[in-house]
Coordinates of C-alpha atoms in Angstrom, one line a residue:
X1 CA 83.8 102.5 132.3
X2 CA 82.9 106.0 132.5
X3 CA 86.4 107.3 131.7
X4 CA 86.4 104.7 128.6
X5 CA 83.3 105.7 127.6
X6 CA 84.8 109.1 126.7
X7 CA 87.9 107.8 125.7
X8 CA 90.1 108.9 128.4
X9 CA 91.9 105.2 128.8
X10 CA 93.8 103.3 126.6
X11 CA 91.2 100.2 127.0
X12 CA 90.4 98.6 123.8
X13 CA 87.2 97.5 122.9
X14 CA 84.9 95.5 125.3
X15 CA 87.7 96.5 127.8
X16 CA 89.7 93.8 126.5
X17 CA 87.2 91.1 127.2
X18 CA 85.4 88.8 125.4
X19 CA 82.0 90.3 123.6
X20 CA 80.1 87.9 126.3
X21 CA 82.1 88.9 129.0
X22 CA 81.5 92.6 128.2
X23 CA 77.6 91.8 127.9
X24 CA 77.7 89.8 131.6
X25 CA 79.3 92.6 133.0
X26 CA 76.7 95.1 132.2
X27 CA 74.1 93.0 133.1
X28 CA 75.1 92.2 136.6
X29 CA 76.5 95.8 137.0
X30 CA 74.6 98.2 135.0
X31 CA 71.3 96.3 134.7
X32 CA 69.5 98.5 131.8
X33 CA 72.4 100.4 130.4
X34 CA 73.4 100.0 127.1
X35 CA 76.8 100.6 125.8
X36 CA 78.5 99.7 122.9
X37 CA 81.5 97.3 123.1
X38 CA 83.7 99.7 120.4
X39 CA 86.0 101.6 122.4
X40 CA 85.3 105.3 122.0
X41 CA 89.2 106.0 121.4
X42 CA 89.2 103.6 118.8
X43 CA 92.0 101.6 120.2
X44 CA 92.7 98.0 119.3
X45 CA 94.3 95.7 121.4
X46 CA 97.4 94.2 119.8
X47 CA 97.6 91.2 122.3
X48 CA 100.0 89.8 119.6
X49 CA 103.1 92.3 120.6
X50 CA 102.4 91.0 124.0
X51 CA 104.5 88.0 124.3
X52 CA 104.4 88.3 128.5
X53 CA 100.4 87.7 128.1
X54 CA 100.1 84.6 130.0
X55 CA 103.3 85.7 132.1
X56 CA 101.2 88.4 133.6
X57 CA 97.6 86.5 133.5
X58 CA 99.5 84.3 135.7
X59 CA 101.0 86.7 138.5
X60 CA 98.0 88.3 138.6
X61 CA 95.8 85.1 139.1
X62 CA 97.9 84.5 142.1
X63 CA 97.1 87.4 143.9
X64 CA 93.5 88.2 142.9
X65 CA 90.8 88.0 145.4
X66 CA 87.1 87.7 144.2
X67 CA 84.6 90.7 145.4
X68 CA 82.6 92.1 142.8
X69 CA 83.7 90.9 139.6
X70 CA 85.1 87.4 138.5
X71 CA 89.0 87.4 138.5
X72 CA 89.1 87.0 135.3
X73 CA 87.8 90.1 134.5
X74 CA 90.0 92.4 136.4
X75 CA 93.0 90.3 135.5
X76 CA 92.1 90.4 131.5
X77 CA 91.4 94.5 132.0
X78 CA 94.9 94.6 134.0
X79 CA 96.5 92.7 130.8
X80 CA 94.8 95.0 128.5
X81 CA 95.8 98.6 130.3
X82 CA 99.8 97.1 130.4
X83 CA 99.8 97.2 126.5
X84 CA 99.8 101.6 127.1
X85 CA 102.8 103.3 127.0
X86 CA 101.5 105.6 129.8
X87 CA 101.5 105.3 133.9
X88 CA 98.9 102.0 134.4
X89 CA 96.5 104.4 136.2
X90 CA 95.9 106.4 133.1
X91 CA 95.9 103.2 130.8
X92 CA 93.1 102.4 132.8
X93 CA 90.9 105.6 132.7
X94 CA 91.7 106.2 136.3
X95 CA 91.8 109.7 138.0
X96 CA 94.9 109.3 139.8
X97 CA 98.0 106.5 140.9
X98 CA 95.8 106.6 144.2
X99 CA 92.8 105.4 143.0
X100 CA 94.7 102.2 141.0
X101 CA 96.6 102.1 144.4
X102 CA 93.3 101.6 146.2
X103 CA 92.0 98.8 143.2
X104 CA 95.2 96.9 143.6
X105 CA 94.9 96.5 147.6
X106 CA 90.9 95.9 147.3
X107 CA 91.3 93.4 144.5
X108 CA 94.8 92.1 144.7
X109 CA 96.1 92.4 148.4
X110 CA 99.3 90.1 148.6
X111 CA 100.6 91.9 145.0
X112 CA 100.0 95.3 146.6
X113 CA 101.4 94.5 149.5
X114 CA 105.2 93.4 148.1
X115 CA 105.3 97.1 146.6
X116 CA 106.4 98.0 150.0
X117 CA 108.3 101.1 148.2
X118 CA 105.5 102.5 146.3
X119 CA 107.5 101.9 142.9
X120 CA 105.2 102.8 139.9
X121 CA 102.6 100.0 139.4
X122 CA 103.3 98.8 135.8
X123 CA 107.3 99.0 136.4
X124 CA 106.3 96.8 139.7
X125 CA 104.1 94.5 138.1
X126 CA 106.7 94.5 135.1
X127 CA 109.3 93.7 137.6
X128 CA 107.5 90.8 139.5
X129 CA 107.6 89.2 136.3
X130 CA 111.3 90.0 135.7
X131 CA 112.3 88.3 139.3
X132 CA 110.0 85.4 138.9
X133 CA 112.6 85.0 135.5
X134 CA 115.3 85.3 137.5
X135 CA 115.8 88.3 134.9
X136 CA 117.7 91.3 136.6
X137 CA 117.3 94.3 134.3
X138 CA 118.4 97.0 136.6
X139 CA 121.5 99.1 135.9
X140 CA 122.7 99.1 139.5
X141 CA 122.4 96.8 142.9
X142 CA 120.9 98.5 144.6
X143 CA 117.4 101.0 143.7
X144 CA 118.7 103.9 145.7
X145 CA 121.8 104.4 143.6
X146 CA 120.2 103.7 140.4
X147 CA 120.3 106.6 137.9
X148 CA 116.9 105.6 137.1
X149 CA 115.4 105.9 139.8
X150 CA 112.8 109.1 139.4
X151 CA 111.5 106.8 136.5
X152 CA 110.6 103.8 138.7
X153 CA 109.8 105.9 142.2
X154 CA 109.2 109.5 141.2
X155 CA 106.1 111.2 141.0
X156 CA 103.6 110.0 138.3
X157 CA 101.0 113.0 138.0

């Protein structure tokens, strides 16, 4: 929220939840804080152009575990960050791939897990949705040979 609030994410407004969802979460987690549901970059979710929406609501929703905030949540603020054309973590407003790296094991474990490779989180989660298709998108069989493959494994900072 912090980076959003100074428009350092791609998050649109109310972080891509509903007005009431936005509202709840404030309550329960910032009890007396009032912030505006606009999104200070002015960006506006085009969940239209998103035709893998409930594709990726779905994977998600199978690997989310409930801590602090309702699945829903995360998973609709997940959704919402994949519409950036930037590396997830900075779609978020997160510091660094670490710190998405750390809210992907906290919040979804078994997803984190099958990244056994450390491929870049959106490519990943874009993948898992590929394989569940039985959609095989990769120019070569095998990663390691792939001339692509500094874009899905290389350094993201």
């Amino acid at each position: 929220i912090a980076s959003w609030l100074v428009g350092n994410s791609l998050l649109p407004d109310a972080l891509g939840l509903s007005s009431q969802q936005f509202q709840q979460l404030l309550e329960e987690k910032f009890p007396g804080f009032y912030v505006s549901s606009f999104a200070p970059s002015g960006y506006t979710a085009d969940f239209s152009r998103m035709q893998e929406k409930q594709d990726l609501e779905k994977l998600l929703g199978q690997h989310c575990v409930t801590h602090d905030l309702a699945p829903e949540y995360w998973i609709t603020i997940l959704v919402a960050a994949c519409l950036g054309n930037d590396h997830l973590w900075q779609d978020l407003g997160l510091w660094s791939r670490d710190d998405l790296t750390a809210l992907l094991k906290y919040n979804f474990p078994s997803l984190a897990s099958l990244n056994c490779h450390d491929m870049k989180w959106k490519k990943f989660i874009y993948k898992m949705l590929c394989d569940a298709e039985g959609i095989y998108v990769c120019r070569a069989p095998s990663c390691e040979f792939c001339q692509d493959y500094l874009n899905c494994y290389g350094d993201e900072d």
